[in-house]
CSV table of C-alpha atoms in Angstrom, one decimal:
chain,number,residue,atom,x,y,z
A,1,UNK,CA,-72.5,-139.5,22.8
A,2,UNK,CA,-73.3,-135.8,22.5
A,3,UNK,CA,-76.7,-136.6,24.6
A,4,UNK,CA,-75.2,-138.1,27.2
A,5,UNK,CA,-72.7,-135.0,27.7
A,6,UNK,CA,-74.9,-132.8,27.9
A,7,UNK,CA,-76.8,-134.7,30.4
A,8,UNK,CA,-73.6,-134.9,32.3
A,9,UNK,CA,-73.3,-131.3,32.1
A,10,UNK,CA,-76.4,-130.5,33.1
A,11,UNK,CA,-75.8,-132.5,36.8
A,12,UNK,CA,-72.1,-131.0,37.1
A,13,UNK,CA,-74.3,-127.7,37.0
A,14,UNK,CA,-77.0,-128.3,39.1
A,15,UNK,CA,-79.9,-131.1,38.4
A,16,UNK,CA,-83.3,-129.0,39.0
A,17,UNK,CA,-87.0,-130.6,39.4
A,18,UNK,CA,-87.7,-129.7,36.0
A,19,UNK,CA,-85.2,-131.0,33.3
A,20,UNK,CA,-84.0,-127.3,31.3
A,21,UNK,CA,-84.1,-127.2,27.3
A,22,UNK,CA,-80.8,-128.2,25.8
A,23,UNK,CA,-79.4,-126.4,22.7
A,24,UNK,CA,-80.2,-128.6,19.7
A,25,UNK,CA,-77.4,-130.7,18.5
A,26,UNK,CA,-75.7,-128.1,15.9
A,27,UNK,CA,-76.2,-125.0,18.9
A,28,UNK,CA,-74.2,-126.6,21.4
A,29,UNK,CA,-71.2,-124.7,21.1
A,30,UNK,CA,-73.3,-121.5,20.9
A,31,UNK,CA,-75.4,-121.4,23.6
A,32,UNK,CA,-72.5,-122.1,26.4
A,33,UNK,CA,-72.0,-117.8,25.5
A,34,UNK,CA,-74.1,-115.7,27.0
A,35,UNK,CA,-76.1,-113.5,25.2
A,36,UNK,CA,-77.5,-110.1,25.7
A,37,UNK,CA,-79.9,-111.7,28.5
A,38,UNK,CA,-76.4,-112.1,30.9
A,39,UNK,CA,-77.4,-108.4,31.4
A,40,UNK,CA,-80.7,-107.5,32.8
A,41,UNK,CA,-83.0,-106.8,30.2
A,42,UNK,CA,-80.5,-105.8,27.6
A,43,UNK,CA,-83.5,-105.0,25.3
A,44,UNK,CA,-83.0,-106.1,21.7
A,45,UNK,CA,-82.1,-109.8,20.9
A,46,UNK,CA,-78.8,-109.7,18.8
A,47,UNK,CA,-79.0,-111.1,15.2
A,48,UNK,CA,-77.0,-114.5,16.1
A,49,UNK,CA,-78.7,-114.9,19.0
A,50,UNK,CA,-78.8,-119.2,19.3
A,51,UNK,CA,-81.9,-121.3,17.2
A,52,UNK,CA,-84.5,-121.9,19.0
A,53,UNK,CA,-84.0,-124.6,22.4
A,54,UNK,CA,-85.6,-127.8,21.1
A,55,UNK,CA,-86.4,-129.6,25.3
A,56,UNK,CA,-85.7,-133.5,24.7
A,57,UNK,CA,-86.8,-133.2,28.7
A,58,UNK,CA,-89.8,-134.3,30.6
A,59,UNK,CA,-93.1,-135.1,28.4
A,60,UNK,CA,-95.3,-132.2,26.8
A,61,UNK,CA,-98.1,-130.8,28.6
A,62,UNK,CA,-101.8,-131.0,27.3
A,63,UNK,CA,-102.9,-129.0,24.7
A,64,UNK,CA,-104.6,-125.4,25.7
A,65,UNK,CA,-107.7,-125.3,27.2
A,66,UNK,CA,-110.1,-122.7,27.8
A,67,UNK,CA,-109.8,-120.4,31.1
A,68,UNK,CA,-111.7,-120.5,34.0
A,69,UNK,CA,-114.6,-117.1,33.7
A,70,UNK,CA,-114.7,-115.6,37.1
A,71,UNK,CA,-118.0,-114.7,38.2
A,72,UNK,CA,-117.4,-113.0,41.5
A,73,UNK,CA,-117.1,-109.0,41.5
A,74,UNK,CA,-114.2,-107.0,42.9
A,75,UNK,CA,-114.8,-105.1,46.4
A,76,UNK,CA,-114.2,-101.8,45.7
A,77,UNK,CA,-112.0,-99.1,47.2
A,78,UNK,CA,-112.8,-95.6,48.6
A,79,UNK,CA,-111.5,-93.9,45.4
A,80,UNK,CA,-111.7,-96.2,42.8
A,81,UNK,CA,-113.5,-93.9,40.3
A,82,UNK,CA,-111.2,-91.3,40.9
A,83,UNK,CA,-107.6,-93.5,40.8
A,84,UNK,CA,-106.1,-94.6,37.7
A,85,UNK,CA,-103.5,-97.1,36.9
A,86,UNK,CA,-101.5,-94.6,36.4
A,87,UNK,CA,-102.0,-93.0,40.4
A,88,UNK,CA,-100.1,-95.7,42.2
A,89,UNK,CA,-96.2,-97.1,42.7
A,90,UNK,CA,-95.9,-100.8,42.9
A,91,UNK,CA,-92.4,-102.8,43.8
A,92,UNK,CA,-91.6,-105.4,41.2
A,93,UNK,CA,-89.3,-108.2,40.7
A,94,UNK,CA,-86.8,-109.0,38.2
A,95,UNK,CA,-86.6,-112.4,36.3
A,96,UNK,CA,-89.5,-113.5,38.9
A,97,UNK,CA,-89.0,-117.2,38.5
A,98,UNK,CA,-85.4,-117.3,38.6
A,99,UNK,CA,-83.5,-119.3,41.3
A,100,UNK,CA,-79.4,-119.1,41.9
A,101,UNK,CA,-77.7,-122.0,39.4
A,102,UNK,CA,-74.8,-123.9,40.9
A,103,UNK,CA,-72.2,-121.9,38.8
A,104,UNK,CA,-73.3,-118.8,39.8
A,105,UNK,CA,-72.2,-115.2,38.0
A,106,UNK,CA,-72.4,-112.5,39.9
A,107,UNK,CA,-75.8,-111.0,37.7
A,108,UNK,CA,-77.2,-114.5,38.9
A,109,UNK,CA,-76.2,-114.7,42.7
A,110,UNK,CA,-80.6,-114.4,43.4
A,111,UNK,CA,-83.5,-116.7,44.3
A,112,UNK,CA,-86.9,-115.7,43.8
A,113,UNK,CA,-89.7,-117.5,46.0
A,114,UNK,CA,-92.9,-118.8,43.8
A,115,UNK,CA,-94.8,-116.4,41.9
A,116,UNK,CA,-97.6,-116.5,44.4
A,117,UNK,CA,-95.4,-116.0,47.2
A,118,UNK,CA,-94.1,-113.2,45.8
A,119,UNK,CA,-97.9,-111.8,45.6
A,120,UNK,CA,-99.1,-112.9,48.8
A,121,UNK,CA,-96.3,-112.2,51.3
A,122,UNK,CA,-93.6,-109.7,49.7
A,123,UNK,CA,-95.4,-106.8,48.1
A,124,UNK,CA,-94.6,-107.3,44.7
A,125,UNK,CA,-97.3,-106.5,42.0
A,126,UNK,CA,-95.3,-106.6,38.9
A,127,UNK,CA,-93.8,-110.0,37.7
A,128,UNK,CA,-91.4,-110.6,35.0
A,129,UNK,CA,-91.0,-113.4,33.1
A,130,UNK,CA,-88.2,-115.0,29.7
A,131,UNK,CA,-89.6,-116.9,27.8
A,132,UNK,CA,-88.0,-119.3,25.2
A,133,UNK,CA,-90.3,-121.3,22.4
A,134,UNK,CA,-89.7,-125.3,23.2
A,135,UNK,CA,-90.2,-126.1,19.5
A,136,UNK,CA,-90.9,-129.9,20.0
A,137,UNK,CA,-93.5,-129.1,22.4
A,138,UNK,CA,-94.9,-125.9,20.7
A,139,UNK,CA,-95.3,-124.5,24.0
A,140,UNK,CA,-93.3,-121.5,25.7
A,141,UNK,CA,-91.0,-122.0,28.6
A,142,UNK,CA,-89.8,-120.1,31.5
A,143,UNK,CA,-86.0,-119.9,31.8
A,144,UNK,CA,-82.9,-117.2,31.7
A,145,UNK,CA,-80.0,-119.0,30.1
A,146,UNK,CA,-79.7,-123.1,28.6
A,147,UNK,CA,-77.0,-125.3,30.6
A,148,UNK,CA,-75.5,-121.5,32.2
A,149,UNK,CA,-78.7,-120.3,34.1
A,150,UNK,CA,-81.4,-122.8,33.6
A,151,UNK,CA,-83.2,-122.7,36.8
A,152,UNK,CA,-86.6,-121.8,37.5
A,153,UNK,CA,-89.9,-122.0,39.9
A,154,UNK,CA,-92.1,-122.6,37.0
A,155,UNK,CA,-91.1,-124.7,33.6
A,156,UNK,CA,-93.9,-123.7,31.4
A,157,UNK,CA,-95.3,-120.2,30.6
A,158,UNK,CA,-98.9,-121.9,31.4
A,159,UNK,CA,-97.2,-123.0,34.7
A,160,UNK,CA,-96.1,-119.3,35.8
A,161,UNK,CA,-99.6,-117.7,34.4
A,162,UNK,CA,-101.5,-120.2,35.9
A,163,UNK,CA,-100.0,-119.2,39.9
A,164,UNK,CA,-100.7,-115.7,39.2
A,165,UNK,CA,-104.4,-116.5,37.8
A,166,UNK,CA,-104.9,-118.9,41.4
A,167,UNK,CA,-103.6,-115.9,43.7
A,168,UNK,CA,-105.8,-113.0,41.5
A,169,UNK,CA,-109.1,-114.8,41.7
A,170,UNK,CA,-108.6,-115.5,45.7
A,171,UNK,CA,-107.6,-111.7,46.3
A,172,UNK,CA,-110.1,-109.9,43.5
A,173,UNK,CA,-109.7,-106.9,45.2
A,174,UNK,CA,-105.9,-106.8,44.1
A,175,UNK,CA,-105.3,-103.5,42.3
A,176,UNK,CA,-103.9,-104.3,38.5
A,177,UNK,CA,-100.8,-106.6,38.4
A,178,UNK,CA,-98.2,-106.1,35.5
A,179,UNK,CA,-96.9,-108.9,33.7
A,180,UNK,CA,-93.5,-107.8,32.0
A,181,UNK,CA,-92.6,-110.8,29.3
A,182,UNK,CA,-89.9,-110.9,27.5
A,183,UNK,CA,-89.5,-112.9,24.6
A,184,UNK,CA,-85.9,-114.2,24.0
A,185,UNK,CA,-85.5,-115.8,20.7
A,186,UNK,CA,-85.2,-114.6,17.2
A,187,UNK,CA,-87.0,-115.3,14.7
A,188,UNK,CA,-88.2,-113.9,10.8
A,189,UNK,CA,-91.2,-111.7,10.4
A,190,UNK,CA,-93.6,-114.4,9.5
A,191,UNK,CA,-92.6,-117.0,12.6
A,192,UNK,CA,-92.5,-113.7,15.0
A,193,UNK,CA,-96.1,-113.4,14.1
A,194,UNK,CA,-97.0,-117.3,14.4
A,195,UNK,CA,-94.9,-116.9,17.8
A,196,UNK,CA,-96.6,-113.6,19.4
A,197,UNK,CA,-99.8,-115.5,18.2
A,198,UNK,CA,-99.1,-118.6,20.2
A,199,UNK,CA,-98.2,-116.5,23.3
A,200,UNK,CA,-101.2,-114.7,23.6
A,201,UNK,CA,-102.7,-117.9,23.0
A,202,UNK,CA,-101.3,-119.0,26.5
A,203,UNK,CA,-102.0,-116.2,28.4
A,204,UNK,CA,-106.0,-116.8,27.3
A,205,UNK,CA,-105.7,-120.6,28.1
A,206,UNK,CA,-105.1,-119.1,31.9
A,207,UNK,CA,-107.1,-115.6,31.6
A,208,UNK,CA,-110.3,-114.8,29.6
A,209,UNK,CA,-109.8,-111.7,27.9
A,210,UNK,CA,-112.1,-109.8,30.2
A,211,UNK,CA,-109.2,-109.9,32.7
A,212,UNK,CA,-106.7,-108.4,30.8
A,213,UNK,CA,-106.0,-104.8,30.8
A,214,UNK,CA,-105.7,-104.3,27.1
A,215,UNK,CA,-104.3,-101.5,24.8
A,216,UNK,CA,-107.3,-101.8,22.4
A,217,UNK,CA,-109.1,-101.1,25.9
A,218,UNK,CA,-107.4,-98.0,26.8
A,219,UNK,CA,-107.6,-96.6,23.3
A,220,UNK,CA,-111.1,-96.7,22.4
A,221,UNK,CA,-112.3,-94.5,20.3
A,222,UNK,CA,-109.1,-92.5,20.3
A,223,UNK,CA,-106.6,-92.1,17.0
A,224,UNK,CA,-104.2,-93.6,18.9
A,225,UNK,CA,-103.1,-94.6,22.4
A,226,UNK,CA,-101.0,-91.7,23.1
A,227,UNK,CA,-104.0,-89.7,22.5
A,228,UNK,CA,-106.0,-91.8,24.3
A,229,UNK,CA,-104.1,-91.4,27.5
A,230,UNK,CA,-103.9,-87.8,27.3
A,231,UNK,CA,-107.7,-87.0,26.6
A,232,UNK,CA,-109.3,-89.5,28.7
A,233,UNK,CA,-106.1,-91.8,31.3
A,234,UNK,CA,-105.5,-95.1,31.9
A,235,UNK,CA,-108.5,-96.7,33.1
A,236,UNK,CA,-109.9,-96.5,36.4
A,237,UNK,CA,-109.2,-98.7,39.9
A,238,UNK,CA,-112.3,-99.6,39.9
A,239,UNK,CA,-112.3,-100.8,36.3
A,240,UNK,CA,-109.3,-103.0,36.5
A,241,UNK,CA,-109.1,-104.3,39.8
A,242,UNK,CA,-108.6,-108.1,39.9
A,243,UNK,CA,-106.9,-107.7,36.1
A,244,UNK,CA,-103.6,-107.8,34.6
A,245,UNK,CA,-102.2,-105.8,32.5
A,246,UNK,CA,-99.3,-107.4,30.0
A,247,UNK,CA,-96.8,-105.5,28.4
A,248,UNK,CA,-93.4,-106.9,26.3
A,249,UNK,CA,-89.7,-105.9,27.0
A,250,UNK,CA,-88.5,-105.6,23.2
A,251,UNK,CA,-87.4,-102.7,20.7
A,252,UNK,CA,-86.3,-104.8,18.1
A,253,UNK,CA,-87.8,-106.0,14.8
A,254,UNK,CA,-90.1,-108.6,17.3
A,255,UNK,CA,-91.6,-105.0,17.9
A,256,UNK,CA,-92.0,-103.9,14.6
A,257,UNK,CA,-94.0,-106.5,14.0
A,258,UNK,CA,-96.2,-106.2,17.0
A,259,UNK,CA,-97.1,-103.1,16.4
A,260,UNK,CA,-97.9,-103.7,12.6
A,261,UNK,CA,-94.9,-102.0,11.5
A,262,UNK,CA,-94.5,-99.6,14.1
A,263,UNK,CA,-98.6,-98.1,13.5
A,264,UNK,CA,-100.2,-99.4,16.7
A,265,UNK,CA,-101.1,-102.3,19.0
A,266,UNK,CA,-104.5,-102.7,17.6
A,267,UNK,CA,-106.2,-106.2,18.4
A,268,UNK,CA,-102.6,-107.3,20.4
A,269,UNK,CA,-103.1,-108.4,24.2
A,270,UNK,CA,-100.2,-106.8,25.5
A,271,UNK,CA,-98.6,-103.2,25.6
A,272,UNK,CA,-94.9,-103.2,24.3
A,273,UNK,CA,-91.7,-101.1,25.8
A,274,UNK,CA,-91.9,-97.2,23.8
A,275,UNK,CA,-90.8,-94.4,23.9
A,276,UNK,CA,-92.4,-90.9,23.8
A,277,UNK,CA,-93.5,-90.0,20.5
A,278,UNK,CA,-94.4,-94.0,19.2
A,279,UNK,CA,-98.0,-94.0,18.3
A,280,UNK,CA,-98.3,-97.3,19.8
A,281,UNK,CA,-96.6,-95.8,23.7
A,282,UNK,CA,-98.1,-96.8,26.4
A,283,UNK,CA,-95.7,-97.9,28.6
A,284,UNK,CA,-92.0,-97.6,29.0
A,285,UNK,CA,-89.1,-99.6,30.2
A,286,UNK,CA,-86.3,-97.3,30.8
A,287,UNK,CA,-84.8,-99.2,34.1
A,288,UNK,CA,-82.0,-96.4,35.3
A,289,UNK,CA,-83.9,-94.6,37.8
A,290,UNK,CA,-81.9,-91.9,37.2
A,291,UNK,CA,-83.0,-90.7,33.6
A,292,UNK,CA,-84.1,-87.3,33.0
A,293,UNK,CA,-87.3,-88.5,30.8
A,294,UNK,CA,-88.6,-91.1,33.5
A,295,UNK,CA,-91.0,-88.6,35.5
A,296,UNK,CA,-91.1,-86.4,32.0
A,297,UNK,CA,-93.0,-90.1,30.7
A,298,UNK,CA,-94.7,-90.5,34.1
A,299,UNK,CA,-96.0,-86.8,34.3
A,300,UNK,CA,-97.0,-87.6,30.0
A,301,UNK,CA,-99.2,-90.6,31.6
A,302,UNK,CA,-97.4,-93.1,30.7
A,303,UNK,CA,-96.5,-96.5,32.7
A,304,UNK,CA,-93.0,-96.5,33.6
A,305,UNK,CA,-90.7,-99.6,35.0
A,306,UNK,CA,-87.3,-98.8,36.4
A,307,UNK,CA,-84.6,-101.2,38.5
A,308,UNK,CA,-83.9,-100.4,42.1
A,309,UNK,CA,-81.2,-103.1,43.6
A,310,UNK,CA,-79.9,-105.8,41.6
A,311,UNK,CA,-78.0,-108.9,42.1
A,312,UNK,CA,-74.9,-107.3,40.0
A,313,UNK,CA,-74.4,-104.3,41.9
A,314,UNK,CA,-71.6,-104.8,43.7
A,315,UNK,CA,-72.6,-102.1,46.2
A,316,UNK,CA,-76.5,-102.2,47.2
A,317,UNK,CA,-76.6,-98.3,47.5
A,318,UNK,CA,-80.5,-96.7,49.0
A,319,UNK,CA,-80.2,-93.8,47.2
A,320,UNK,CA,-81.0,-95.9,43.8
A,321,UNK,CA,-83.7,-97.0,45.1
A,322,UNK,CA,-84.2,-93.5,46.7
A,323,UNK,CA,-84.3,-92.5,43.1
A,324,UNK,CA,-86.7,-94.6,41.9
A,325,UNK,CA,-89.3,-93.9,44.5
A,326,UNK,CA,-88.6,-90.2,43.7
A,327,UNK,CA,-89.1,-90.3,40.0
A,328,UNK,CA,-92.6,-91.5,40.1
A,329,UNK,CA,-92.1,-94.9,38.2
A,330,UNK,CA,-94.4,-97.0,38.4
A,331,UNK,CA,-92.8,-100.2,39.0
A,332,UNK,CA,-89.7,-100.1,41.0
A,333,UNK,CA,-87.9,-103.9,39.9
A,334,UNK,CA,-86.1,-105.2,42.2
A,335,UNK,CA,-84.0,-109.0,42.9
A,336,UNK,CA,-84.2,-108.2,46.7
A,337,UNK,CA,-88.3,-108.3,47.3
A,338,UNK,CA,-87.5,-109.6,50.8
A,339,UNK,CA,-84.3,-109.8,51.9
A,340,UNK,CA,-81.0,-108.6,50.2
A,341,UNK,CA,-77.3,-109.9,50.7
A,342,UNK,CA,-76.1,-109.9,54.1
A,343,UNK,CA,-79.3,-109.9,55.8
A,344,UNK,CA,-80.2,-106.3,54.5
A,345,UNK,CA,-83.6,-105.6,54.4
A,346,UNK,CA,-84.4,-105.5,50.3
A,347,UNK,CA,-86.6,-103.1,48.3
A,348,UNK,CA,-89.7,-101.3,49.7
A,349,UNK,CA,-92.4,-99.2,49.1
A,350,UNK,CA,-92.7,-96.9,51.7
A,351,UNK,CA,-96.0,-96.3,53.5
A,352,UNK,CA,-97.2,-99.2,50.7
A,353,UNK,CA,-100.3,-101.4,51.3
A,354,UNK,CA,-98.2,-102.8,49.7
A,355,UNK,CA,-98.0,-100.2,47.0
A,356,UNK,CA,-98.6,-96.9,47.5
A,357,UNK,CA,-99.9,-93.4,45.6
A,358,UNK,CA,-97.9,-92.1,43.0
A,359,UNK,CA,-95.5,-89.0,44.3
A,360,UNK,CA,-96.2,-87.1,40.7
A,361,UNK,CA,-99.4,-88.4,39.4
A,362,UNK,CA,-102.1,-89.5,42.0
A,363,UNK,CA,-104.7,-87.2,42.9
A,364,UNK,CA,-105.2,-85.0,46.3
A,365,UNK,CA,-106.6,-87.7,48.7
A,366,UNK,CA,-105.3,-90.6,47.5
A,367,UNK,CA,-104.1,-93.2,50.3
A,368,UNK,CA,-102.2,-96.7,50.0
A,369,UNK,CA,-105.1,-98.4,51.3
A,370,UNK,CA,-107.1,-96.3,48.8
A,371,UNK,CA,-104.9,-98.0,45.9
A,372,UNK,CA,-105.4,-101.7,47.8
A,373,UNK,CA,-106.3,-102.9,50.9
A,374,UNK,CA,-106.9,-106.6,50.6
A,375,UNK,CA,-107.8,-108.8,54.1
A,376,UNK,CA,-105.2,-109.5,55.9
């Protein structure tokens, strides 16, 4: 009876293309309350966060396969030995896959076009994707809340990779696209570990390694990365054009483990949120544009991500985004990529190509087109 409930449920709310995970039968009750993911990117998952989602929906998909290599080489800008990753501003988008459920809140009033879309005709260069561990499939899934805030534009974490991995190999000339993830379940040490494991297993079922912007790359000989990006920078446009770069939005034991108990990110394939001082910092997550230590971190060298208009401010003021422009983050997050409520335009880069040099960082010279300037 419990089954068919939630079925029922799930219709009263909104029946989407893909059937969500439901709560397994002993969560029910505690999954209909938000948790810390009802407010954007509330950082650490709380200690009674719901079990994992066990999906009794549509089948499981194939096991992993290998990734496609990619053989062509990336036309190269006018500067690209001279621009870092570190030199530009790019617009980014919150909860990239999400799309408005029928009960809407007012932190979900949003829909996101496809991932690609997003690429190809709004700008956006920095994606952000939840992802929740389907436990009977073993595979990770993309998706804010169970029952509350279910829908999405792409089911699987293979599904949403694999868009992004289509639209980078027919524009290789794209400058680095960030790939913000954030994990939202909690687990022990050991199963974090198993888990982290399984999702960088996914990301190289949809991108060999050699397209992935990774920290043991930007260390390299270095003690540490910290070091590394203070002696010798981020590495160059003309080294990472056509790659991704991954990072994860946690600060929370899922980190300490990570990062080998807070040492490093040595043999990991993503970067993870810090903050100035870590040994393992590379890049940061500090999302109000108007902090004090954002352009401290972006003048430091390090990657920044702030939020510019979301769909929970009840006023959809310029001068945050203003701010965010101003402070030299690099990724400026966003729900309104396009079009905001009312028919305001949303969020944009100025003078962007679509993104633009960085106001504090890049060098003398630099030019949007300089940073990317793919065929139109």
């Amino acid at each position: 009876m419990r089954s068919c409930v939630a079925a029922v449920s799930l219709c009263l709310l909104g029946c989407i293309n893909v059937t969500p995970p439901l709560p397994p039968p002993d969560a029910a009750t505690a999954d209909a309350v938000p948790d810390a993911a009802f407010v954007p990117d509330a950082g650490a998952v709380p200690d009674d966060a719901p079990a994992e989602v066990v999906d009794r929906g549509p089948p499981c998909p194939a096991a992993l396969g290998a990734p496609t290599p990619r053989t062509a080489v990336p036309p190269r800008g006018p500067m690209d030995d001279a621009l870092r990753i570190n030199h530009l501003q790019a617009k980014g988008t919150h909860n990239s896959y999400h799309l408005r459920p029928a009960i809407i809140g007012p932190d979900w009033d949003y829909s996101h076009a496809p991932l690609d879309e997003q690429l190809e005709s709004q700008g956006v260069r920095a994606l952000e994707l939840d992802i929740r561990w389907d436990a009977r499939c073993g595979r990770f899934r993309v998706f804010h809340l169970p029952i509350l805030d279910p829908r999405t534009t792409c089911d699987l974490f293979t599904d949403c990779l694999a868009l992004v991995r289509r639209w980078s190999d027919a524009h290789p000339a794209h400058h680095p696209l960030f790939l913000q993830i954030e994990p939202k379940d909690a687990w022990d040490a050991p199963t974090t570990e198993l888990r982290m494991t399984a999702m960088e297993a996914e990301i190289l079922s949809v991108f060999p390694r050699q397209l992935v912007v990774t920290p043991d790359e930007v260390r390299g000989d270095a003690a540490s990365l910290p070091e590394a990006i203070r002696t010798r920078g981020w590495p160059t446009l003309g080294a990472s054009r056509g790659r991704v770069l991954f990072f994860i939005d946690r600060t929370d034991a899922l980190r300490d483990v990570y990062t080998h108990g807070g040492r490093d990110l040595a043999g990991r394939l993503a970067f993870i949120d810090s903050a100035l001082g870590d040994p393992f910092a590379g890049v940061m997550v500090l999302n109000n544009p108007n902090r004090a230590d954002v352009p401290a971190a972006v003048r430091a060298g390090y990657l920044v991500r702030v939020f510019s208009w979301t769909a929970g401010n009840a006023v959809l003021d310029p001068a945050v985004t203003a701010a965010g422009l101003a402070s030299g983050a690099h990724i400026i997050s966003t729900d309104f990529p396009d079009t905001a409520r009312g028919g305001v335009e949303g969020v944009r880069i100025p003078g962007g190509a679509p993104s633009r040099c960085n106001p504090l960082t890049a060098p003398a010279g630099c030019t949007a087109e300089a940073v990317e300037a793919l065929p139109r």
